[in-house]
Amino acid sequence: MDSSTWSPSTPVTAAPLAPHERIRNAADISVIVIYFVVVMAVGLWAMFSTNRGTVGGFFLAGRSMVWWPIGASLFASNIGSGHFVGLAGTGAAAGIATGGFEWNALILVVVLGWVFVPIYIKAGVVTMPEYLRKRFGGKRIQIYLSILSLLLYIFTKISADIFSGAIFINLALGLDLYLAIFLLLAITGIYTITGGLAAVIYTDTLQTAIMLVGSFILTGFAFHEVGGYEAFVAKYMKAIPTVVSDGNTTVKEECYTPRDDSFHIFRDPLKGDLPWPGLIFGLSILALWYWCTDQVIVQRCLSAKNMSHVKAGCIMCGYLKLLPMFLMVMPGMISRILYTEKIACVVPSECEKYCGTKVGCTNIAYPTLVVELMPDGLRGLMLSVMLASLMSSLTSIFNSASTLFTMDIYTKIRKRATEKELMVAGRLFILVLIGISIAWVPIVQSAQSGQLFDYIQSITSYLGPPIAAVFLLAIFCKRVNEPGAFWGLIIGFLIGVSRMIAEFAFGTGSCMDPSNCPTIICGVHYLYFAIILFVISVIIIVLISLFTKPIPDVHLYRLCWSLRNSKEERIDLDAGQEDIQEAPEETIEIEVPEKKKGCFKKAYDLFCGLDQQKGPKMTKEEEAAMKLKLTDTSEKPLWRTVVNINGIILLAVAVFCHAYFA
């Protein structure tokens, strides 16, 4: 429906077919069905061919992954449907700058593979809080960080992904929003709860492939429709809705005209919506938290066969991260050109009519494009792409969240839990997570003037910087100790939360009715706030550490950068606590004659991977050798050179892309 032919007299409801009527054709439905069958097949194959009856197998895929599934899985667990909806939406509203969010990762995946992961592997850890426990000792940092990470998962990743996936299903299938959410979670939950990390990584790889193919096709169609890149640039600046007044209120012009700097990544440091110092420094802090210390991402890397595979996986993910700018942000902008009335609506009553929220409809930019542009069959493919990205990031988060819960929180409550009990606890916890996340969805719906991506980033910048500060200092500054890290985290958290609460209490407002939050609190751009918070946290951590006594080197071998290659034996700060837990296990393992299991019990065990018979107990020497293999970071010289050269090329590409669109 072209904006010029639309006149107030024609009722809008007589528009072409309602979106969800279009999917009801044989081609689309069969594509979707085939997609689900294939995913389930890959999931089941991974489930039965890998070891998931042990904690190491379920949570770390038995340390056997090669580089390409890791790279694909890093990308897939990072790009959720939140990105499809969020990046395209913010692109439609404000131009290409959000693509800068994605490109920042190019630099940080290199930091992850070359700096952080070698340390985590040498430390021999499964979860990030566990690393902090080894590095600082004490339990409070570990427990605090686990809980904070879980909260961040619920508030940002899970609820935003669920919400955006539901927008899509709602638009495509015409299901009720909450029914759509429920169906999604049921499918996703099934194979995370049963399959463990290996199933997640393999299905991720499949879904990355589908995601890329589908979005490439859509981008092609979109650019074809607009008439090439030049035409796209010219038309975007003219994409202005016709309805700009509602009764007696007329909307301010800057609310509905595209920004002058739409095609620049770096924007005015004071007036820009994404100021460039914030984009370079503030964003790097958030990306440091996300890429280098976040359980979801690091867990993928820890499952690699050896260090070269980790680095190659990181590089692959980096190259894939070049694409969202062209596959998501730009199609979002094209969507604004083609469906200006719908996507760029400003009058609250109009917006409510199109997408059910008053603050704006940019969130539906990508879904609209899919439903309107794609031919039959391909539309089904794109719907599966959205489901793929949604499910892959959800499964990743569920698996990682349950790892955090079982390994870091549950083992504190039940000191003597058997491995079987831990596996069941982790799986039940996923169900709890799902419940909480659904409850949070309505709040996401109205936050940050309806721009999902801004919502995710702003919450991250209120809660992420103190964590980034602690990890950075833990690795690079061995003088930092437990009290410093703990109080840095707590004070940083309080500052961040106070800003977050203020923002939710006053509402983020939209261009139409700005929120009345005092400038001193909400006037600081969230990326600048991240920088300030990070600096404050660093100062607190360093000062308190200098006033308290340092940790002797004997506890720090291979836990921080300056001591990363030391060969001496490390006395873990938490060694005393662990001996107590391990003693009773040997007394319990008396051979129990195998009882005949009933059918249901067998099915249940098979479903959860608990049926795998216990192997023979390892001798002390075998255990030591096993430990050595797991903490080994050596590489073959040839491959080391290959990945290093690629890493340097990747950094060069990142700099070039920033410069070209600056």
XYZ file of C-alpha atoms in Angstrom:
662
model
C 0.000 0.000 0.000
C 1.748 3.119 -1.168
C 1.532 6.182 1.071
C 0.548 8.490 -1.787
C -2.582 6.535 -2.710
C -3.885 6.469 0.823
C -6.630 8.907 1.527
C -8.559 9.220 4.800
C -11.794 8.131 3.143
C -10.762 4.525 2.436
C -11.066 2.341 5.531
C -7.706 0.845 6.416
C -9.218 -2.524 7.253
C -9.910 -3.139 3.574
C -6.148 -3.494 3.149
C -4.867 -6.638 1.373
C -5.103 -9.974 3.191
C -4.512 -9.861 6.920
C -0.880 -10.885 7.480
C -1.660 -14.210 9.078
C -3.986 -15.252 6.249
C -0.995 -15.181 3.919
C 0.959 -17.910 5.621
C -1.896 -20.367 5.221
C -0.738 -21.994 2.034
C 0.806 -25.387 1.420
C 4.295 -24.125 0.576
C 4.804 -22.073 3.725
C 3.353 -24.596 6.104
C 5.383 -27.468 4.683
C 8.611 -25.447 4.933
C 7.913 -24.727 8.606
C 7.076 -28.368 9.338
C 10.215 -29.623 7.576
C 12.263 -27.103 9.547
C 10.975 -28.360 12.882
C 11.499 -31.976 11.917
C 15.122 -31.284 10.931
C 15.852 -29.363 14.118
C 14.367 -32.071 16.272
C 16.376 -34.680 14.357
C 19.659 -32.821 14.841
C 18.816 -32.296 18.505
C 18.041 -35.968 19.030
C 21.155 -37.059 17.157
C 23.319 -34.815 19.338
C 21.433 -36.061 22.359
C 22.123 -39.741 21.779
C 25.615 -39.455 20.364
C 27.162 -37.325 23.100
C 27.702 -37.823 26.765
C 25.200 -35.804 28.724
C 24.846 -37.984 31.816
C 27.620 -36.122 33.603
C 27.860 -32.523 34.665
C 30.827 -32.020 32.320
C 28.950 -33.556 29.414
C 25.665 -31.733 29.947
C 27.201 -28.339 30.650
C 30.459 -28.375 28.650
C 29.741 -30.816 25.825
C 32.612 -32.975 27.076
C 35.297 -30.549 25.791
C 35.217 -31.961 22.287
C 33.910 -29.216 20.000
C 35.722 -28.079 16.848
C 35.890 -24.499 15.657
C 33.029 -24.136 13.191
C 30.177 -25.190 15.477
C 31.679 -22.945 18.147
C 31.791 -19.934 15.845
C 28.269 -20.594 14.629
C 26.991 -21.132 18.134
C 28.630 -17.961 19.463
C 26.923 -16.045 16.681
C 23.572 -17.776 17.090
C 23.396 -17.399 20.854
C 24.290 -13.737 20.461
C 21.845 -12.971 17.629
C 18.445 -13.726 19.047
C 15.183 -12.731 17.486
C 15.657 -9.704 19.722
C 18.265 -8.638 17.207
C 16.040 -9.143 14.197
C 13.271 -7.149 15.807
C 15.445 -4.733 17.780
C 18.176 -3.855 15.298
C 15.727 -3.488 12.433
C 13.411 -1.409 14.610
C 16.063 0.977 15.840
C 17.405 1.121 12.281
C 13.965 2.149 11.037
C 13.751 4.797 13.733
C 17.269 6.199 13.705
C 19.458 4.968 10.870
C 22.551 2.797 10.770
C 24.246 3.704 14.052
C 22.930 0.593 15.812
C 25.023 -1.441 13.393
C 27.955 -0.045 15.347
C 26.786 -2.103 18.309
C 27.402 -5.224 16.279
C 30.740 -4.165 14.854
C 32.134 -3.420 18.260
C 32.075 -7.163 18.849
C 34.688 -7.736 16.125
C 37.340 -6.316 18.400
C 36.080 -7.987 21.543
C 35.843 -11.530 20.188
C 39.576 -11.253 19.519
C 40.142 -10.111 23.095
C 38.008 -13.035 24.253
C 39.928 -15.689 22.337
C 43.428 -14.353 22.919
C 43.257 -12.953 26.452
C 40.345 -14.206 28.502
C 39.720 -17.806 27.468
C 43.368 -18.939 27.929
C 43.153 -17.748 31.518
C 39.800 -19.419 32.133
C 41.071 -22.698 30.696
C 44.272 -22.596 32.751
C 42.212 -21.910 35.832
C 40.118 -24.979 34.985
C 36.680 -23.478 35.554
C 33.180 -24.231 34.268
C 31.366 -21.025 35.220
C 32.463 -17.404 35.466
C 31.579 -16.967 39.148
C 33.688 -20.053 39.820
C 36.667 -18.261 38.276
C 36.145 -15.341 40.634
C 35.969 -17.740 43.563
C 39.329 -19.254 42.640
C 40.825 -15.825 42.034
C 39.535 -14.036 45.138
C 38.475 -16.797 47.516
C 35.378 -16.541 49.659
C 31.873 -17.387 48.536
C 30.067 -14.098 48.545
C 31.354 -12.812 45.202
C 30.506 -16.086 43.503
C 26.964 -16.247 44.838
C 26.322 -12.548 44.258
C 27.534 -12.743 40.672
C 25.497 -15.863 39.919
C 22.330 -14.205 41.135
C 23.067 -10.961 39.292
C 23.773 -12.829 36.053
C 20.508 -14.702 36.359
C 18.640 -11.420 36.878
C 20.310 -9.912 33.829
C 19.336 -12.954 31.767
C 15.715 -12.594 32.802
C 15.475 -8.825 32.379
C 17.357 -8.452 29.123
C 17.941 -11.549 27.116
C 15.120 -13.936 27.866
C 12.224 -11.511 28.095
C 13.332 -9.431 25.112
C 13.800 -12.526 22.979
C 10.505 -14.020 23.990
C 8.727 -10.750 23.364
C 10.222 -10.241 19.931
C 9.608 -13.827 18.903
C 6.010 -13.434 19.984
C 5.582 -10.192 17.977
C 6.651 -12.165 14.982
C 4.411 -15.157 15.542
C 1.552 -12.868 16.379
C 2.000 -11.034 13.076
C 2.546 -14.159 11.014
C 0.125 -16.670 12.477
C -2.339 -14.336 14.129
C -2.056 -16.153 17.456
C -2.563 -14.352 20.736
C 0.730 -12.915 22.079
C 0.768 -15.016 25.241
C -0.332 -18.220 23.532
C 2.483 -17.685 21.030
C 4.986 -17.278 23.869
C 3.781 -20.432 25.549
C 4.147 -22.560 22.412
C 7.628 -21.241 21.751
C 8.869 -22.033 25.203
C 7.423 -25.502 25.187
C 9.416 -26.476 22.099
C 12.610 -24.772 23.222
C 12.436 -26.122 26.738
C 12.131 -29.697 25.535
C 15.445 -29.976 23.833
C 17.448 -27.871 26.266
C 16.168 -29.803 29.239
C 16.931 -33.101 27.573
C 19.971 -32.466 25.453
C 22.578 -30.452 27.297
C 25.202 -28.272 25.653
C 26.165 -30.507 22.742
C 22.582 -30.592 21.468
C 22.420 -26.833 21.857
C 25.648 -26.226 19.946
C 24.749 -28.490 17.030
C 21.215 -27.153 16.652
C 22.731 -23.652 16.834
C 25.004 -24.456 13.931
C 22.081 -25.622 11.833
C 20.084 -22.553 12.785
C 22.910 -20.152 11.977
C 22.952 -21.569 8.475
C 19.195 -21.191 8.096
C 19.274 -17.690 9.602
C 21.952 -16.472 7.188
C 20.379 -17.991 4.067
C 16.940 -16.631 4.916
C 18.061 -13.142 5.790
C 20.313 -12.889 2.717
C 17.336 -13.706 0.526
C 15.174 -11.143 2.308
C 17.847 -8.456 2.014
C 18.042 -9.156 -1.710
C 14.285 -8.811 -2.116
C 14.230 -5.638 -0.039
C 16.979 -3.865 -1.985
C 15.388 -4.983 -5.244
C 12.075 -3.489 -4.131
C 13.658 -0.158 -3.214
C 15.860 -0.005 -6.301
C 19.439 -0.440 -5.117
C 21.637 1.221 -2.516
C 21.635 4.768 -3.947
C 17.855 4.843 -4.150
C 17.679 3.428 -0.642
C 19.746 6.300 0.770
C 17.667 8.904 -1.045
C 14.265 7.400 -0.207
C 15.014 6.764 3.442
C 15.464 10.474 4.100
C 12.005 11.081 2.617
C 10.151 8.352 4.524
C 7.777 10.597 6.460
C 4.287 9.475 7.579
C 1.266 11.484 6.412
C -0.771 11.373 9.637
C 1.051 13.716 11.999
C -1.784 15.385 13.883
C -4.333 13.883 16.181
C -7.307 16.163 16.725
C -5.741 19.284 18.217
C -2.213 18.008 18.933
C 0.359 18.243 16.169
C 3.497 16.192 16.563
C 6.881 17.942 16.636
C 8.680 17.594 13.344
C 11.807 15.907 14.719
C 9.627 13.057 15.937
C 8.762 11.727 12.516
C 11.434 12.921 10.085
C 14.471 10.652 9.673
C 17.574 11.980 11.439
C 20.052 14.018 9.387
C 22.887 11.773 10.540
C 20.997 8.560 9.703
C 23.870 7.256 7.588
C 26.674 7.928 10.066
C 27.806 5.589 12.806
C 29.595 8.302 14.771
C 27.194 10.990 15.951
C 27.321 14.278 17.812
C 28.743 13.685 21.327
C 26.100 15.859 23.013
C 22.941 15.803 20.914
C 23.300 12.443 19.109
C 21.086 9.524 20.053
C 24.214 7.332 20.111
C 27.066 9.778 20.856
C 30.381 8.623 19.393
C 32.495 8.605 22.568
C 29.780 6.440 24.084
C 29.832 4.176 21.061
C 33.589 3.692 21.271
C 34.253 3.558 25.022
C 30.916 2.994 26.724
C 29.950 0.270 24.330
C 33.327 -1.433 24.625
C 32.725 -1.749 28.366
C 29.334 -3.368 27.806
C 30.784 -5.597 25.098
C 33.633 -6.555 27.429
C 31.029 -7.704 29.922
C 28.985 -9.485 27.281
C 31.681 -11.141 25.194
C 34.407 -11.849 27.730
C 32.707 -12.533 31.042
C 29.245 -13.711 30.146
C 28.476 -17.344 30.890
C 26.585 -17.927 27.629
C 29.505 -16.869 25.443
C 32.450 -18.183 27.442
C 30.807 -21.557 27.969
C 30.827 -22.047 24.174
C 34.572 -21.397 24.077
C 35.339 -23.646 27.029
C 33.806 -26.600 25.198
C 36.474 -26.437 22.464
C 39.014 -29.192 21.806
C 42.022 -26.908 22.158
C 43.101 -23.293 22.076
C 43.382 -23.026 18.276
C 39.770 -24.104 17.944
C 38.721 -21.449 20.440
C 40.488 -18.725 18.489
C 39.227 -19.925 15.119
C 35.694 -20.044 16.513
C 36.026 -16.482 17.778
C 37.298 -15.289 14.398
C 34.455 -16.988 12.586
C 31.968 -15.352 14.929
C 33.666 -11.993 14.305
C 33.229 -12.272 10.548
C 29.607 -13.285 10.990
C 29.055 -10.201 13.143
C 29.833 -8.005 10.120
C 26.546 -9.102 8.613
C 23.802 -7.778 10.938
C 24.325 -4.249 9.618
C 23.380 -5.399 6.125
C 20.984 -8.198 7.036
C 19.025 -6.482 9.800
C 19.622 -2.766 10.219
C 19.304 -1.863 6.546
C 16.232 -4.042 5.861
C 14.657 -2.329 8.878
C 15.287 1.022 7.224
C 13.886 -0.275 3.935
C 10.800 -1.406 5.782
C 10.298 2.206 6.834
C 10.541 3.303 3.203
C 8.037 0.730 1.959
C 5.513 0.857 4.810
C 5.955 4.402 6.046
C 2.493 4.804 7.603
C 2.813 1.663 9.646
C 6.445 1.654 10.765
C 7.007 5.392 11.209
C 3.665 6.155 12.865
C 3.820 8.872 15.523
C 0.254 9.530 16.608
C -0.484 7.197 19.554
C -3.940 6.229 18.255
C -2.485 5.309 14.838
C 0.299 3.228 16.390
C -2.138 1.377 18.569
C -4.184 0.513 15.506
C -1.151 -0.910 13.665
C 0.708 -2.793 16.361
C -1.037 -2.434 19.688
C 1.469 -0.169 21.470
C 1.136 3.585 21.749
C 4.816 4.473 21.816
C 5.685 3.463 18.253
C 5.707 0.589 15.807
C 9.343 0.366 14.755
C 9.533 -3.049 16.430
C 7.435 -4.605 13.697
C 9.695 -3.358 10.883
C 11.374 -6.688 10.163
C 8.345 -8.963 10.617
C 6.273 -6.707 8.333
C 8.924 -6.893 5.646
C 8.936 -10.681 5.821
C 5.186 -11.075 5.675
C 4.643 -8.507 2.908
C 7.605 -9.057 0.586
C 8.467 -12.730 0.508
C 6.800 -15.130 -1.954
C 5.058 -18.289 -0.725
C 7.425 -20.904 0.633
C 10.149 -18.367 1.281
C 7.864 -16.703 3.781
C 7.735 -19.974 5.657
C 11.528 -20.142 5.494
C 11.849 -16.668 7.028
C 9.406 -17.523 9.763
C 11.550 -20.537 10.569
C 14.585 -18.241 10.566
C 12.981 -16.080 13.204
C 12.016 -19.101 15.229
C 15.532 -20.443 14.747
C 17.213 -17.336 16.047
C 14.767 -17.111 18.917
C 15.138 -20.712 19.913
C 18.881 -20.825 19.536
C 19.470 -17.864 21.802
C 16.891 -19.097 24.296
C 18.337 -22.608 24.459
C 21.804 -21.154 24.960
C 20.610 -18.940 27.768
C 18.575 -21.680 29.417
C 21.521 -24.053 29.353
C 23.905 -21.443 30.744
C 21.473 -20.189 33.348
C 20.880 -23.673 34.636
C 24.657 -24.227 34.721
C 25.042 -21.120 36.866
C 22.236 -22.158 39.145
C 23.302 -25.773 39.690
C 27.052 -25.261 39.887
C 27.132 -21.998 41.845
C 23.962 -21.711 43.909
C 22.486 -25.175 44.332
C 25.737 -26.796 45.444
C 25.929 -24.224 48.245
C 22.464 -25.144 49.514
C 22.969 -28.903 49.234
C 26.637 -29.584 49.879
C 26.383 -33.334 49.276
C 24.153 -33.419 46.204
C 24.817 -36.361 43.908
C 25.477 -35.765 40.251
C 22.020 -37.077 39.393
C 20.381 -34.622 41.755
C 22.319 -31.742 40.207
C 21.148 -32.719 36.727
C 17.505 -32.810 37.815
C 17.815 -29.513 39.713
C 19.270 -27.805 36.649
C 16.391 -29.022 34.521
C 13.701 -27.964 36.972
C 15.288 -24.557 37.284
C 14.781 -23.969 33.559
C 11.034 -24.293 34.128
C 11.133 -21.673 36.887
C 13.071 -19.283 34.624
C 10.460 -19.607 31.922
C 7.697 -18.629 34.316
C 9.473 -15.515 35.568
C 10.370 -14.382 32.077
C 6.798 -14.519 30.827
C 5.711 -12.319 33.713
C 8.231 -9.646 32.695
C 7.092 -9.348 29.054
C 4.484 -6.536 29.483
C 7.167 -4.231 30.920
C 9.433 -4.827 27.954
C 6.574 -3.961 25.642
C 6.423 -0.321 26.641
C 10.056 0.438 27.561
C 12.454 2.821 25.743
C 9.847 4.417 23.438
C 9.103 1.032 21.964
C 12.642 0.399 20.757
C 13.572 -3.034 21.966
C 17.277 -2.793 21.257
C 17.671 0.401 23.264
C 15.891 -1.268 26.147
C 18.344 -4.187 26.167
C 21.403 -1.944 25.911
C 20.283 0.510 28.558
C 19.591 -2.141 31.199
C 22.959 -3.688 30.411
C 24.706 -0.366 30.899
C 23.177 0.041 34.349
C 24.164 -3.421 35.588
C 27.081 -4.610 33.433
C 30.019 -2.184 34.020
C 30.894 -3.218 37.618
C 31.153 -6.855 36.483
C 33.369 -5.874 33.555
C 35.570 -3.866 35.927
C 35.997 -6.771 38.339
C 36.945 -9.261 35.634
C 39.313 -6.883 33.904
C 41.132 -6.076 37.146
C 41.041 -9.718 38.305
C 43.010 -10.709 35.226
C 45.361 -7.780 34.740
C 46.027 -6.532 38.244
C 47.059 -9.178 40.724
C 47.036 -6.678 43.605
C 43.226 -6.619 43.591
C 41.724 -8.736 46.366
C 38.401 -10.011 47.661
C 37.110 -7.052 49.735
C 37.944 -4.653 46.883
C 36.162 -6.731 44.272
C 33.164 -7.367 46.483
C 32.533 -3.769 47.489
C 33.228 -2.567 43.962
C 30.492 -4.898 42.721
C 28.023 -3.943 45.443
C 28.463 -0.162 45.243
C 28.484 -0.255 41.432
C 25.314 -2.312 41.520
C 23.554 0.131 43.840
C 24.442 3.121 41.650
C 23.266 1.308 38.525
C 20.046 0.050 40.056
C 19.109 3.471 41.392
C 19.332 4.854 37.853
C 17.388 1.893 36.482
C 14.596 2.263 39.040
C 14.380 6.012 38.438
C 14.001 5.362 34.745
C 11.261 2.792 35.184
C 9.455 4.899 37.779
C 9.348 8.014 35.579
C 8.914 5.987 32.402
C 11.299 6.379 29.486
C 8.781 8.471 27.588
C 8.709 8.825 23.828
C 9.319 11.751 21.528
C 5.617 12.637 21.820
C 5.505 12.904 25.585
C 9.037 13.035 27.032
C 9.367 11.581 30.521
C 9.578 14.070 33.379
C 12.593 12.415 34.955
C 14.998 15.061 36.347
C 17.868 15.757 33.935
C 20.514 15.069 36.575
C 19.358 11.433 36.730
C 18.151 10.539 33.248
C 19.854 13.273 31.244
C 23.137 11.359 31.060
C 23.078 9.113 27.995
C 23.159 5.447 29.012
C 26.457 4.818 27.203
C 28.058 7.716 29.096
C 26.520 6.373 32.274
C 28.259 3.058 31.570
C 31.639 4.834 31.314
C 31.083 6.751 34.564
C 29.910 3.646 36.409
C 32.882 1.644 35.133
C 35.375 4.283 36.262
C 33.735 4.558 39.690
C 33.827 0.768 40.094
C 37.505 0.582 39.095
C 38.436 3.334 41.564
C 36.534 1.671 44.422
C 38.004 -1.767 43.700
C 41.586 -0.479 43.501
C 41.344 1.777 46.563
C 39.805 -0.834 48.847
C 42.302 -3.439 47.602
C 45.235 -1.146 48.387
C 43.985 -0.624 51.930
C 43.547 -4.343 52.603
C 46.155 -7.048 52.475
C 47.187 -8.558 49.093
C 46.662 -12.175 48.026
C 49.977 -14.111 48.070
C 51.214 -15.281 44.648
C 50.979 -18.932 45.632
C 47.179 -18.641 45.282
C 47.315 -16.839 41.937
C 49.444 -19.031 39.664
C 47.732 -19.214 36.242
C 44.815 -17.071 37.408
C 46.022 -13.682 36.226
C 47.873 -12.426 33.174
C 51.268 -11.762 34.726
C 51.442 -15.287 36.213
C 49.695 -17.091 33.339
C 52.661 -19.294 32.388
C 53.918 -20.233 35.835
C 54.412 -23.960 36.397
C 54.281 -24.019 40.214
C 51.480 -25.757 42.020
C 48.642 -23.425 42.929
C 47.038 -23.665 46.349
C 43.431 -22.730 45.664
C 41.974 -20.177 48.030
C 38.895 -22.381 48.241
C 40.862 -25.615 48.704
C 39.842 -25.979 52.338
C 36.125 -25.922 51.540
C 36.290 -28.450 48.748
C 37.950 -31.300 50.661
C 35.017 -31.494 53.033
C 32.580 -31.965 50.157
C 34.507 -34.664 48.377
C 35.212 -37.024 51.269
C 31.721 -38.499 51.781
C 31.296 -39.500 48.118
C 33.598 -42.498 48.378
C 31.705 -43.944 51.320
C 28.429 -43.868 49.402
C 29.618 -45.706 46.297
C 29.006 -49.231 47.550
C 28.010 -51.505 44.656
C 24.228 -51.693 44.632
C 22.857 -54.599 42.623
C 21.013 -53.251 39.546
C 17.275 -53.138 40.190
C 15.036 -53.845 37.213
C 13.693 -50.478 36.056
C 10.080 -49.940 35.015
C 9.213 -48.653 31.543
C 8.476 -45.119 32.725
C 11.646 -44.914 34.750
C 13.648 -46.090 31.737
C 12.017 -43.543 29.456
C 12.597 -40.777 32.006
C 16.257 -41.701 32.436
C 16.769 -41.878 28.688
C 15.027 -38.518 28.312
C 17.352 -36.887 30.818
C 20.488 -38.796 29.900
C 20.786 -40.228 33.387
C 20.840 -43.855 32.295
C 24.466 -43.954 31.217
C 26.220 -46.477 33.429
C 28.940 -45.246 35.740
C 32.383 -45.819 34.294
C 35.089 -47.357 36.490
C 36.388 -44.911 39.131
C 39.513 -43.151 37.860
C 42.762 -43.628 39.721
C 44.523 -40.571 41.137
C 47.045 -40.586 38.261
C 44.347 -40.773 35.603
C 42.492 -37.960 37.307
C 45.627 -35.815 37.323
C 46.259 -36.554 33.635
C 42.659 -35.702 32.821
C 42.975 -32.427 34.713
C 46.147 -31.592 32.823
C 44.409 -32.196 29.496
C 41.498 -29.962 30.459
C 43.735 -27.076 31.486
C 46.095 -27.346 28.535
C 46.344 -24.247 26.330
C 49.221 -25.244 24.057
C 48.803 -24.939 20.288
C 50.537 -26.353 17.221
C 52.845 -23.605 15.855
C 51.368 -23.773 12.336
C 47.770 -23.311 13.487
C 48.802 -20.719 16.003
C 50.248 -18.616 13.174
C 47.187 -19.156 11.015
C 44.719 -18.001 13.678
C 46.932 -15.094 14.732
C 47.129 -13.759 11.172
C 43.373 -14.103 10.834
C 42.875 -12.290 14.111
C 44.909 -9.350 12.845
C 42.972 -9.287 9.564
C 39.717 -9.278 11.539
C 40.832 -6.247 13.565
C 41.793 -4.445 10.353
C 38.369 -5.196 8.865
C 36.696 -3.830 11.997
C 38.618 -0.559 11.786
C 37.865 -0.232 8.071
C 34.117 -0.752 8.557
C 33.931 1.843 11.294
C 35.884 4.329 9.200
C 33.862 3.747 6.033
C 30.510 4.457 7.683
C 31.768 7.029 10.195
